Amino acid sequence: MRPGKRFVTLAVAGTVLLGGVVFAPMASATTGGSERRASLLRLWLDRFGGDRGGSVEQPGGGSGGGAADGSAGGGVADGSGGTGGTAPGGVPGGAAGGAASDGDCAAVTVIAARGTGEPAGTGFLLGQVSRQIDSRVDVPVTVVGLDYPAAAEFVNSPRQGVAELNRLVAASNGCLVLLGYSQGAIVVGDALAGFSAANGAKVRAAVMFGDPRFNSVEPYNLGTFGTPSRGLNPRRAGELAAFNDRIQDYCNGGDPVCQGAGRAGGDGHLAYGQFAARAATFVAGEF
């Protein structure tokens, strides 16, 4: 523990979060978990495969639209705990996730949208990133695993995630970090695209990994992706331009989810842990 740093305890969807560290069964920690996630990857390809994704004929030519929308809606569960109490709607308020009077963040709230089929909470990858964020900032960090289905169904499930994320952001005081992996990256990106100016201003940083709506023309992209390329359900170029300096979007070469079905190869969709430290350093630099 760093001197003077307080730890926040928050329970969300059956997952215990202690001091910004997630304690939950991690599917990818075992061989069986890796096989399960690989089978979920095949579901992506079955759902969005064929001629979707792959190379872009002209930069910026990715199609718009997508599985999820940016509409707000009602949430599912309330969060609880946090050193500053709980704001209406379940996001810790006051010290946890609130702005200090001088405009600096007295605390940070990380909202993590896990990938398809991962256990409730943050999932493995985003739990790792959250722990590294906690180790790099000197204020309390509260981690919230977004309460949404993360089901192998790519219309209603991400829509529910977008609605819940909208609810949490609207209820917060700011100083937010949004993380999304795979289907969770759809949720984060589509929510950002639909935020009001007031809600958008609450987000200090957003990081996405293995994004099905990836478009290689964006200035915030990172990773080993090929160019030009786009994901299985690409986002319109410039759709998140208001957040260009607050986003990182990681895509591995060989990841068919963010590169398109024609670029599959290896375990690229399961290999984003290599970027956890870099992503956490970026987030910490926004505070």
PDB file of C-alpha atoms in Angstrom:
ATOM      1  CA  MET A   1       0.000   0.000   0.000  1.00  0.00           C
ATOM      2  CA  ARG A   2       1.370   3.426  -0.893  1.00  0.00           C
ATOM      3  CA  PRO A   3       1.527   5.892   2.011  1.00  0.00           C
ATOM      4  CA  GLY A   4      -1.623   7.958   2.364  1.00  0.00           C
ATOM      5  CA  LYS A   5      -3.653   5.949  -0.150  1.00  0.00           C
ATOM      6  CA  ARG A   6      -7.052   4.658   0.925  1.00  0.00           C
ATOM      7  CA  PHE A   7      -8.529   1.469  -0.461  1.00  0.00           C
ATOM      8  CA  VAL A   8     -12.143   1.157  -1.543  1.00  0.00           C
ATOM      9  CA  THR A   9     -14.236  -1.977  -1.218  1.00  0.00           C
ATOM     10  CA  LEU A  10     -17.154  -2.466  -3.587  1.00  0.00           C
ATOM     11  CA  ALA A  11     -19.260  -5.521  -4.324  1.00  0.00           C
ATOM     12  CA  VAL A  12     -20.833  -5.753  -7.783  1.00  0.00           C
ATOM     13  CA  ALA A  13     -22.738  -8.666  -9.308  1.00  0.00           C
ATOM     14  CA  GLY A  14     -21.295 -11.175  -6.851  1.00  0.00           C
ATOM     15  CA  THR A  15     -17.684 -10.127  -7.435  1.00  0.00           C
ATOM     16  CA  VAL A  16     -15.739  -8.684  -4.505  1.00  0.00           C
ATOM     17  CA  LEU A  17     -13.502  -5.744  -5.351  1.00  0.00           C
ATOM     18  CA  LEU A  18     -10.939  -4.902  -2.686  1.00  0.00           C
ATOM     19  CA  GLY A  19      -8.806  -1.822  -3.006  1.00  0.00           C
ATOM     20  CA  GLY A  20      -9.304  -1.748  -6.740  1.00  0.00           C
ATOM     21  CA  VAL A  21      -8.278  -5.396  -7.012  1.00  0.00           C
ATOM     22  CA  VAL A  22     -10.784  -7.867  -8.402  1.00  0.00           C
ATOM     23  CA  PHE A  23     -11.254 -11.244  -6.751  1.00  0.00           C
ATOM     24  CA  ALA A  24     -13.335 -13.509  -8.987  1.00  0.00           C
ATOM     25  CA  PRO A  25     -13.009 -16.782 -10.920  1.00  0.00           C
ATOM     26  CA  MET A  26     -10.978 -15.989 -14.026  1.00  0.00           C
ATOM     27  CA  ALA A  27     -11.995 -18.085 -17.020  1.00  0.00           C
ATOM     28  CA  SER A  28      -8.814 -17.489 -18.996  1.00  0.00           C
ATOM     29  CA  ALA A  29      -6.578 -18.629 -16.143  1.00  0.00           C
ATOM     30  CA  THR A  30      -7.043 -22.271 -17.093  1.00  0.00           C
ATOM     31  CA  THR A  31      -6.724 -24.331 -20.214  1.00  0.00           C
ATOM     32  CA  GLY A  32     -10.441 -25.015 -20.074  1.00  0.00           C
ATOM     33  CA  GLY A  33     -11.102 -21.297 -19.861  1.00  0.00           C
ATOM     34  CA  SER A  34      -8.957 -20.646 -22.925  1.00  0.00           C
ATOM     35  CA  GLU A  35     -10.847 -23.310 -24.844  1.00  0.00           C
ATOM     36  CA  ARG A  36     -14.143 -21.760 -23.768  1.00  0.00           C
ATOM     37  CA  ARG A  37     -13.064 -18.324 -24.932  1.00  0.00           C
ATOM     38  CA  ALA A  38     -11.841 -19.772 -28.224  1.00  0.00           C
ATOM     39  CA  SER A  39     -15.272 -21.298 -28.768  1.00  0.00           C
ATOM     40  CA  LEU A  40     -16.844 -17.904 -28.069  1.00  0.00           C
ATOM     41  CA  LEU A  41     -14.500 -16.416 -30.656  1.00  0.00           C
ATOM     42  CA  ARG A  42     -15.891 -18.892 -33.177  1.00  0.00           C
ATOM     43  CA  LEU A  43     -19.377 -17.620 -32.277  1.00  0.00           C
ATOM     44  CA  TRP A  44     -18.255 -14.130 -33.281  1.00  0.00           C
ATOM     45  CA  LEU A  45     -17.120 -15.446 -36.632  1.00  0.00           C
ATOM     46  CA  ASP A  46     -20.337 -17.394 -37.150  1.00  0.00           C
ATOM     47  CA  ARG A  47     -22.381 -14.287 -36.318  1.00  0.00           C
ATOM     48  CA  PHE A  48     -20.380 -11.653 -38.193  1.00  0.00           C
ATOM     49  CA  GLY A  49     -18.163 -13.630 -40.579  1.00  0.00           C
ATOM     50  CA  GLY A  50     -18.269 -13.886 -44.340  1.00  0.00           C
ATOM     51  CA  ASP A  51     -17.562 -10.698 -46.227  1.00  0.00           C
ATOM     52  CA  ARG A  52     -17.790  -8.387 -43.211  1.00  0.00           C
ATOM     53  CA  GLY A  53     -14.620  -6.755 -41.989  1.00  0.00           C
ATOM     54  CA  GLY A  54     -11.250  -7.389 -43.615  1.00  0.00           C
ATOM     55  CA  SER A  55      -9.506  -4.784 -45.716  1.00  0.00           C
ATOM     56  CA  VAL A  56     -10.970  -1.357 -46.231  1.00  0.00           C
ATOM     57  CA  GLU A  57     -11.143  -0.273 -49.838  1.00  0.00           C
ATOM     58  CA  GLN A  58     -10.555   3.378 -48.961  1.00  0.00           C
ATOM     59  CA  PRO A  59      -9.411   4.843 -45.638  1.00  0.00           C
ATOM     60  CA  GLY A  60     -12.447   5.915 -43.668  1.00  0.00           C
ATOM     61  CA  GLY A  61     -14.723   3.773 -45.779  1.00  0.00           C
ATOM     62  CA  GLY A  62     -15.878   1.503 -42.982  1.00  0.00           C
ATOM     63  CA  SER A  63     -19.615   1.214 -42.708  1.00  0.00           C
ATOM     64  CA  GLY A  64     -21.445   2.885 -39.872  1.00  0.00           C
ATOM     65  CA  GLY A  65     -24.159   1.462 -37.727  1.00  0.00           C
ATOM     66  CA  GLY A  66     -23.699  -1.464 -35.409  1.00  0.00           C
ATOM     67  CA  ALA A  67     -25.218  -3.916 -33.053  1.00  0.00           C
ATOM     68  CA  ALA A  68     -25.587  -1.498 -30.187  1.00  0.00           C
ATOM     69  CA  ASP A  69     -27.012   1.973 -29.936  1.00  0.00           C
ATOM     70  CA  GLY A  70     -26.183   4.917 -27.717  1.00  0.00           C
ATOM     71  CA  SER A  71     -29.558   5.302 -26.104  1.00  0.00           C
ATOM     72  CA  ALA A  72     -29.875   5.696 -22.396  1.00  0.00           C
ATOM     73  CA  GLY A  73     -32.000   3.383 -20.359  1.00  0.00           C
ATOM     74  CA  GLY A  74     -32.714   1.906 -16.991  1.00  0.00           C
ATOM     75  CA  GLY A  75     -30.124  -0.093 -15.133  1.00  0.00           C
ATOM     76  CA  VAL A  76     -30.166  -3.446 -13.449  1.00  0.00           C
ATOM     77  CA  ALA A  77     -28.319  -3.420 -10.156  1.00  0.00           C
ATOM     78  CA  ASP A  78     -27.041  -0.784  -7.777  1.00  0.00           C
ATOM     79  CA  GLY A  79     -23.445  -0.763  -6.654  1.00  0.00           C
ATOM     80  CA  SER A  80     -22.630  -0.097  -3.046  1.00  0.00           C
ATOM     81  CA  GLY A  81     -19.798   0.915  -0.788  1.00  0.00           C
ATOM     82  CA  GLY A  82     -16.927   3.305  -1.460  1.00  0.00           C
ATOM     83  CA  THR A  83     -15.328   5.777   0.863  1.00  0.00           C
ATOM     84  CA  GLY A  84     -17.514   8.617  -0.353  1.00  0.00           C
ATOM     85  CA  GLY A  85     -20.871   6.867  -0.089  1.00  0.00           C
ATOM     86  CA  THR A  86     -23.060   5.819  -2.998  1.00  0.00           C
ATOM     87  CA  ALA A  87     -24.606   8.195  -5.487  1.00  0.00           C
ATOM     88  CA  PRO A  88     -28.113   7.454  -6.774  1.00  0.00           C
ATOM     89  CA  GLY A  89     -27.901   4.807  -9.453  1.00  0.00           C
ATOM     90  CA  GLY A  90     -25.051   2.843  -7.970  1.00  0.00           C
ATOM     91  CA  VAL A  91     -21.865   4.785  -8.800  1.00  0.00           C
ATOM     92  CA  PRO A  92     -19.905   5.765  -5.700  1.00  0.00           C
ATOM     93  CA  GLY A  93     -20.108   9.509  -5.221  1.00  0.00           C
ATOM     94  CA  GLY A  94     -18.254  12.016  -3.098  1.00  0.00           C
ATOM     95  CA  ALA A  95     -14.625  10.968  -2.793  1.00  0.00           C
ATOM     96  CA  ALA A  96     -15.062   7.879  -4.933  1.00  0.00           C
ATOM     97  CA  GLY A  97     -15.308   9.037  -8.524  1.00  0.00           C
ATOM     98  CA  GLY A  98     -15.807  12.673  -7.572  1.00  0.00           C
ATOM     99  CA  ALA A  99     -13.942  15.817  -8.527  1.00  0.00           C
ATOM    100  CA  ALA A 100     -12.171  17.862  -5.869  1.00  0.00           C
ATOM    101  CA  SER A 101     -12.974  21.549  -5.543  1.00  0.00           C
ATOM    102  CA  ASP A 102      -9.778  22.510  -7.383  1.00  0.00           C
ATOM    103  CA  GLY A 103     -10.794  20.433 -10.405  1.00  0.00           C
ATOM    104  CA  ASP A 104      -8.416  17.547  -9.751  1.00  0.00           C
ATOM    105  CA  CYS A 105      -9.769  14.084  -9.018  1.00  0.00           C
ATOM    106  CA  ALA A 106      -9.969  13.168  -5.357  1.00  0.00           C
ATOM    107  CA  ALA A 107     -10.690   9.596  -6.459  1.00  0.00           C
ATOM    108  CA  VAL A 108     -11.140   7.561  -9.624  1.00  0.00           C
ATOM    109  CA  THR A 109     -13.879   5.151 -10.686  1.00  0.00           C
ATOM    110  CA  VAL A 110     -13.033   2.513 -13.288  1.00  0.00           C
ATOM    111  CA  ILE A 111     -16.013   0.940 -15.076  1.00  0.00           C
ATOM    112  CA  ALA A 112     -15.065  -2.273 -16.869  1.00  0.00           C
ATOM    113  CA  ALA A 113     -17.214  -3.945 -19.547  1.00  0.00           C
ATOM    114  CA  ARG A 114     -16.059  -7.558 -19.842  1.00  0.00           C
ATOM    115  CA  GLY A 115     -16.019  -9.715 -22.950  1.00  0.00           C
ATOM    116  CA  THR A 116     -18.516 -12.319 -24.107  1.00  0.00           C
ATOM    117  CA  GLY A 117     -18.983 -15.201 -21.689  1.00  0.00           C
ATOM    118  CA  GLU A 118     -16.583 -13.928 -19.034  1.00  0.00           C
ATOM    119  CA  PRO A 119     -17.680 -14.257 -15.403  1.00  0.00           C
ATOM    120  CA  ALA A 120     -19.618 -11.393 -13.832  1.00  0.00           C
ATOM    121  CA  GLY A 121     -17.366  -8.583 -12.720  1.00  0.00           C
ATOM    122  CA  THR A 122     -14.479  -7.254 -14.745  1.00  0.00           C
ATOM    123  CA  GLY A 123     -13.323 -10.429 -16.457  1.00  0.00           C
ATOM    124  CA  PHE A 124      -9.666 -11.432 -16.549  1.00  0.00           C
ATOM    125  CA  LEU A 125      -8.053  -8.871 -18.852  1.00  0.00           C
ATOM    126  CA  LEU A 126      -9.803  -5.783 -17.487  1.00  0.00           C
ATOM    127  CA  GLY A 127      -9.211  -6.915 -13.916  1.00  0.00           C
ATOM    128  CA  GLN A 128      -5.509  -6.975 -14.725  1.00  0.00           C
ATOM    129  CA  VAL A 129      -5.642  -3.514 -16.296  1.00  0.00           C
ATOM    130  CA  SER A 130      -7.624  -2.163 -13.331  1.00  0.00           C
ATOM    131  CA  ARG A 131      -5.047  -3.436 -10.845  1.00  0.00           C
ATOM    132  CA  GLN A 132      -2.292  -1.740 -12.807  1.00  0.00           C
ATOM    133  CA  ILE A 133      -4.233   1.529 -12.928  1.00  0.00           C
ATOM    134  CA  ASP A 134      -4.626   1.330  -9.154  1.00  0.00           C
ATOM    135  CA  SER A 135      -0.879   0.913  -8.766  1.00  0.00           C
ATOM    136  CA  ARG A 136      -0.171   4.034 -10.838  1.00  0.00           C
ATOM    137  CA  VAL A 137      -2.465   6.661  -9.298  1.00  0.00           C
ATOM    138  CA  ASP A 138      -2.231   8.157  -5.836  1.00  0.00           C
ATOM    139  CA  VAL A 139      -5.937   8.520  -5.086  1.00  0.00           C
ATOM    140  CA  PRO A 140      -8.526   5.869  -4.182  1.00  0.00           C
ATOM    141  CA  VAL A 141      -9.624   3.699  -7.096  1.00  0.00           C
ATOM    142  CA  THR A 142     -13.030   2.023  -7.197  1.00  0.00           C
ATOM    143  CA  VAL A 143     -13.549  -0.660  -9.837  1.00  0.00           C
ATOM    144  CA  VAL A 144     -17.062  -1.444 -11.074  1.00  0.00           C
ATOM    145  CA  GLY A 145     -17.738  -4.480 -13.241  1.00  0.00           C
ATOM    146  CA  LEU A 146     -20.508  -3.348 -15.606  1.00  0.00           C
ATOM    147  CA  ASP A 147     -23.698  -5.291 -14.922  1.00  0.00           C
ATOM    148  CA  TYR A 148     -24.780  -6.531 -18.358  1.00  0.00           C
ATOM    149  CA  PRO A 149     -25.273  -9.998 -19.888  1.00  0.00           C
ATOM    150  CA  ALA A 150     -22.077 -10.251 -21.994  1.00  0.00           C
ATOM    151  CA  ALA A 151     -23.999 -13.050 -23.708  1.00  0.00           C
ATOM    152  CA  ALA A 152     -23.149 -14.755 -26.996  1.00  0.00           C
ATOM    153  CA  GLU A 153     -25.885 -12.665 -28.621  1.00  0.00           C
ATOM    154  CA  PHE A 154     -24.715  -9.443 -30.134  1.00  0.00           C
ATOM    155  CA  VAL A 155     -27.775  -7.216 -30.401  1.00  0.00           C
ATOM    156  CA  ASN A 156     -29.665  -7.023 -27.105  1.00  0.00           C
ATOM    157  CA  SER A 157     -26.706  -7.868 -24.875  1.00  0.00           C
ATOM    158  CA  PRO A 158     -24.536  -4.883 -25.916  1.00  0.00           C
ATOM    159  CA  ARG A 159     -27.603  -2.638 -25.966  1.00  0.00           C
ATOM    160  CA  GLN A 160     -28.243  -3.517 -22.337  1.00  0.00           C
ATOM    161  CA  GLY A 161     -24.605  -2.748 -21.588  1.00  0.00           C
ATOM    162  CA  VAL A 162     -24.833   0.669 -23.256  1.00  0.00           C
ATOM    163  CA  ALA A 163     -27.989   1.507 -21.312  1.00  0.00           C
ATOM    164  CA  GLU A 164     -26.414   0.495 -17.995  1.00  0.00           C
ATOM    165  CA  LEU A 165     -23.219   2.394 -18.725  1.00  0.00           C
ATOM    166  CA  ASN A 166     -25.230   5.497 -19.593  1.00  0.00           C
ATOM    167  CA  ARG A 167     -27.045   5.180 -16.290  1.00  0.00           C
ATOM    168  CA  LEU A 168     -23.842   4.861 -14.279  1.00  0.00           C
ATOM    169  CA  VAL A 169     -22.128   7.775 -16.001  1.00  0.00           C
ATOM    170  CA  ALA A 170     -25.173  10.025 -15.589  1.00  0.00           C
ATOM    171  CA  ALA A 171     -25.235   9.230 -11.854  1.00  0.00           C
ATOM    172  CA  SER A 172     -21.531   9.876 -11.310  1.00  0.00           C
ATOM    173  CA  ASN A 173     -19.642  13.038 -10.398  1.00  0.00           C
ATOM    174  CA  GLY A 174     -16.920  12.419 -12.969  1.00  0.00           C
ATOM    175  CA  CYS A 175     -13.294  11.249 -12.872  1.00  0.00           C
ATOM    176  CA  LEU A 176     -14.255   8.106 -14.774  1.00  0.00           C
ATOM    177  CA  VAL A 177     -12.221   5.528 -16.688  1.00  0.00           C
ATOM    178  CA  LEU A 178     -14.043   3.223 -19.115  1.00  0.00           C
ATOM    179  CA  LEU A 179     -12.541  -0.137 -20.110  1.00  0.00           C
ATOM    180  CA  GLY A 180     -13.991  -2.545 -22.678  1.00  0.00           C
ATOM    181  CA  TYR A 181     -12.848  -5.888 -24.044  1.00  0.00           C
ATOM    182  CA  SER A 182     -14.409  -7.601 -27.074  1.00  0.00           C
ATOM    183  CA  GLN A 183     -18.194  -7.209 -26.733  1.00  0.00           C
ATOM    184  CA  GLY A 184     -17.442  -4.806 -23.895  1.00  0.00           C
ATOM    185  CA  ALA A 185     -15.544  -2.616 -26.389  1.00  0.00           C
ATOM    186  CA  ILE A 186     -18.765  -2.318 -28.412  1.00  0.00           C
ATOM    187  CA  VAL A 187     -20.506  -1.174 -25.237  1.00  0.00           C
ATOM    188  CA  VAL A 188     -17.876   1.427 -24.362  1.00  0.00           C
ATOM    189  CA  GLY A 189     -17.537   2.784 -27.906  1.00  0.00           C
ATOM    190  CA  ASP A 190     -21.258   2.987 -28.568  1.00  0.00           C
ATOM    191  CA  ALA A 191     -21.872   4.645 -25.206  1.00  0.00           C
ATOM    192  CA  LEU A 192     -19.176   7.235 -25.911  1.00  0.00           C
ATOM    193  CA  ALA A 193     -20.738   7.951 -29.302  1.00  0.00           C
ATOM    194  CA  GLY A 194     -24.097   8.687 -27.665  1.00  0.00           C
ATOM    195  CA  PHE A 195     -22.989  10.663 -24.598  1.00  0.00           C
ATOM    196  CA  SER A 196     -24.201  14.182 -24.024  1.00  0.00           C
ATOM    197  CA  ALA A 197     -21.489  16.817 -23.677  1.00  0.00           C
ATOM    198  CA  ALA A 198     -21.969  16.767 -19.906  1.00  0.00           C
ATOM    199  CA  ASN A 199     -21.557  13.005 -19.616  1.00  0.00           C
ATOM    200  CA  GLY A 200     -18.669  12.948 -22.060  1.00  0.00           C
ATOM    201  CA  ALA A 201     -16.817  15.483 -19.916  1.00  0.00           C
ATOM    202  CA  LYS A 202     -16.914  13.039 -16.980  1.00  0.00           C
ATOM    203  CA  VAL A 203     -14.736  10.513 -18.841  1.00  0.00           C
ATOM    204  CA  ARG A 204     -11.009  11.066 -18.341  1.00  0.00           C
ATOM    205  CA  ALA A 205      -9.901   8.021 -20.334  1.00  0.00           C
ATOM    206  CA  ALA A 206     -11.312   5.051 -22.262  1.00  0.00           C
ATOM    207  CA  VAL A 207      -9.416   1.953 -23.362  1.00  0.00           C
ATOM    208  CA  MET A 208     -10.740  -0.801 -25.630  1.00  0.00           C
ATOM    209  CA  PHE A 209      -9.234  -4.143 -26.599  1.00  0.00           C
ATOM    210  CA  GLY A 210     -10.220  -6.513 -29.420  1.00  0.00           C
ATOM    211  CA  ASP A 211     -12.938  -4.139 -30.575  1.00  0.00           C
ATOM    212  CA  PRO A 212     -15.397  -5.635 -33.120  1.00  0.00           C
ATOM    213  CA  ARG A 213     -16.082  -2.065 -34.280  1.00  0.00           C
ATOM    214  CA  PHE A 214     -12.401  -1.269 -34.889  1.00  0.00           C
ATOM    215  CA  ASN A 215     -11.492   0.966 -37.830  1.00  0.00           C
ATOM    216  CA  SER A 216      -7.766   1.237 -38.578  1.00  0.00           C
ATOM    217  CA  VAL A 217      -7.974   4.875 -39.756  1.00  0.00           C
ATOM    218  CA  GLU A 218      -8.501   6.260 -36.236  1.00  0.00           C
ATOM    219  CA  PRO A 219      -5.635   8.201 -34.611  1.00  0.00           C
ATOM    220  CA  TYR A 220      -6.087   6.551 -31.219  1.00  0.00           C
ATOM    221  CA  ASN A 221      -5.440   2.975 -32.438  1.00  0.00           C
ATOM    222  CA  LEU A 222      -2.573   0.896 -31.063  1.00  0.00           C
ATOM    223  CA  GLY A 223      -1.350  -2.677 -31.471  1.00  0.00           C
ATOM    224  CA  THR A 224      -0.073  -4.887 -34.256  1.00  0.00           C
ATOM    225  CA  PHE A 225      -3.062  -4.552 -36.607  1.00  0.00           C
ATOM    226  CA  GLY A 226      -2.712  -4.407 -40.369  1.00  0.00           C
ATOM    227  CA  THR A 227      -3.693  -1.360 -42.408  1.00  0.00           C
ATOM    228  CA  PRO A 228      -6.116  -0.698 -43.828  1.00  0.00           C
ATOM    229  CA  SER A 229      -8.410  -2.957 -41.846  1.00  0.00           C
ATOM    230  CA  ARG A 230     -11.632  -2.986 -39.871  1.00  0.00           C
ATOM    231  CA  GLY A 231     -13.450  -5.161 -37.390  1.00  0.00           C
ATOM    232  CA  LEU A 232     -16.404  -7.451 -37.834  1.00  0.00           C
ATOM    233  CA  ASN A 233     -18.876  -4.597 -37.389  1.00  0.00           C
ATOM    234  CA  PRO A 234     -16.803  -1.446 -37.969  1.00  0.00           C
ATOM    235  CA  ARG A 235     -17.509   1.979 -36.613  1.00  0.00           C
ATOM    236  CA  ARG A 236     -17.854   4.955 -38.923  1.00  0.00           C
ATOM    237  CA  ALA A 237     -14.580   6.890 -39.204  1.00  0.00           C
ATOM    238  CA  GLY A 238     -14.489   9.895 -36.886  1.00  0.00           C
ATOM    239  CA  GLU A 239     -17.478   8.802 -34.805  1.00  0.00           C
ATOM    240  CA  LEU A 240     -15.509   9.174 -31.565  1.00  0.00           C
ATOM    241  CA  ALA A 241     -13.479  12.197 -32.647  1.00  0.00           C
ATOM    242  CA  ALA A 242     -14.533  14.186 -29.575  1.00  0.00           C
ATOM    243  CA  PHE A 243     -12.569  11.687 -27.464  1.00  0.00           C
ATOM    244  CA  ASN A 244      -9.515  11.230 -29.719  1.00  0.00           C
ATOM    245  CA  ASP A 245      -7.029  12.318 -27.068  1.00  0.00           C
ATOM    246  CA  ARG A 246      -8.710  10.269 -24.326  1.00  0.00           C
ATOM    247  CA  ILE A 247      -8.975   6.884 -26.102  1.00  0.00           C
ATOM    248  CA  GLN A 248      -6.694   3.955 -26.771  1.00  0.00           C
ATOM    249  CA  ASP A 249      -8.069   1.132 -28.947  1.00  0.00           C
ATOM    250  CA  TYR A 250      -5.830  -1.943 -29.103  1.00  0.00           C
ATOM    251  CA  CYS A 251      -6.060  -4.449 -31.952  1.00  0.00           C
ATOM    252  CA  ASN A 252      -3.767  -7.429 -32.509  1.00  0.00           C
ATOM    253  CA  GLY A 253      -2.825  -8.613 -35.959  1.00  0.00           C
ATOM    254  CA  GLY A 254      -4.467 -11.993 -36.469  1.00  0.00           C
ATOM    255  CA  ASP A 255      -7.423 -11.092 -34.251  1.00  0.00           C
ATOM    256  CA  PRO A 256     -10.420 -11.687 -36.525  1.00  0.00           C
ATOM    257  CA  VAL A 257     -12.724  -9.773 -34.197  1.00  0.00           C
ATOM    258  CA  CYS A 258     -10.995  -6.425 -34.773  1.00  0.00           C
ATOM    259  CA  GLN A 259      -9.299  -7.280 -38.097  1.00  0.00           C
ATOM    260  CA  GLY A 260     -12.137  -9.071 -39.877  1.00  0.00           C
ATOM    261  CA  ALA A 261     -12.733 -12.744 -40.568  1.00  0.00           C
ATOM    262  CA  GLY A 262     -10.270 -12.751 -43.457  1.00  0.00           C
ATOM    263  CA  ARG A 263      -7.346 -11.965 -41.140  1.00  0.00           C
ATOM    264  CA  ALA A 264      -7.740 -14.723 -38.558  1.00  0.00           C
ATOM    265  CA  GLY A 265      -4.584 -16.337 -37.256  1.00  0.00           C
ATOM    266  CA  GLY A 266      -3.280 -17.507 -33.897  1.00  0.00           C
ATOM    267  CA  ASP A 267      -4.760 -16.436 -30.578  1.00  0.00           C
ATOM    268  CA  GLY A 268      -4.693 -12.690 -31.224  1.00  0.00           C
ATOM    269  CA  HIS A 269      -8.043 -12.094 -29.553  1.00  0.00           C
ATOM    270  CA  LEU A 270      -6.806 -13.655 -26.330  1.00  0.00           C
ATOM    271  CA  ALA A 271      -3.411 -11.928 -26.199  1.00  0.00           C
ATOM    272  CA  TYR A 272      -4.131  -8.401 -24.966  1.00  0.00           C
ATOM    273  CA  GLY A 273      -2.518  -8.805 -21.563  1.00  0.00           C
ATOM    274  CA  GLN A 274       0.728  -7.656 -23.188  1.00  0.00           C
ATOM    275  CA  PHE A 275      -0.749  -4.149 -23.381  1.00  0.00           C
ATOM    276  CA  ALA A 276      -2.073  -3.936 -19.818  1.00  0.00           C
ATOM    277  CA  ALA A 277       0.835  -1.917 -18.426  1.00  0.00           C
ATOM    278  CA  ARG A 278       0.885   0.477 -21.392  1.00  0.00           C
ATOM    279  CA  ALA A 279      -2.857   1.062 -21.122  1.00  0.00           C
ATOM    280  CA  ALA A 280      -2.651   1.656 -17.369  1.00  0.00           C
ATOM    281  CA  THR A 281       0.175   4.167 -17.826  1.00  0.00           C
ATOM    282  CA  PHE A 282      -1.924   6.036 -20.398  1.00  0.00           C
ATOM    283  CA  VAL A 283      -4.892   6.160 -18.028  1.00  0.00           C
ATOM    284  CA  ALA A 284      -2.780   7.348 -15.100  1.00  0.00           C
ATOM    285  CA  GLY A 285      -1.431  10.153 -17.281  1.00  0.00           C
ATOM    286  CA  GLU A 286      -4.949  11.535 -17.671  1.00  0.00           C
ATOM    287  CA  PHE A 287      -5.178  12.335 -13.952  1.00  0.00           C
TER     288      PHE A 287
END
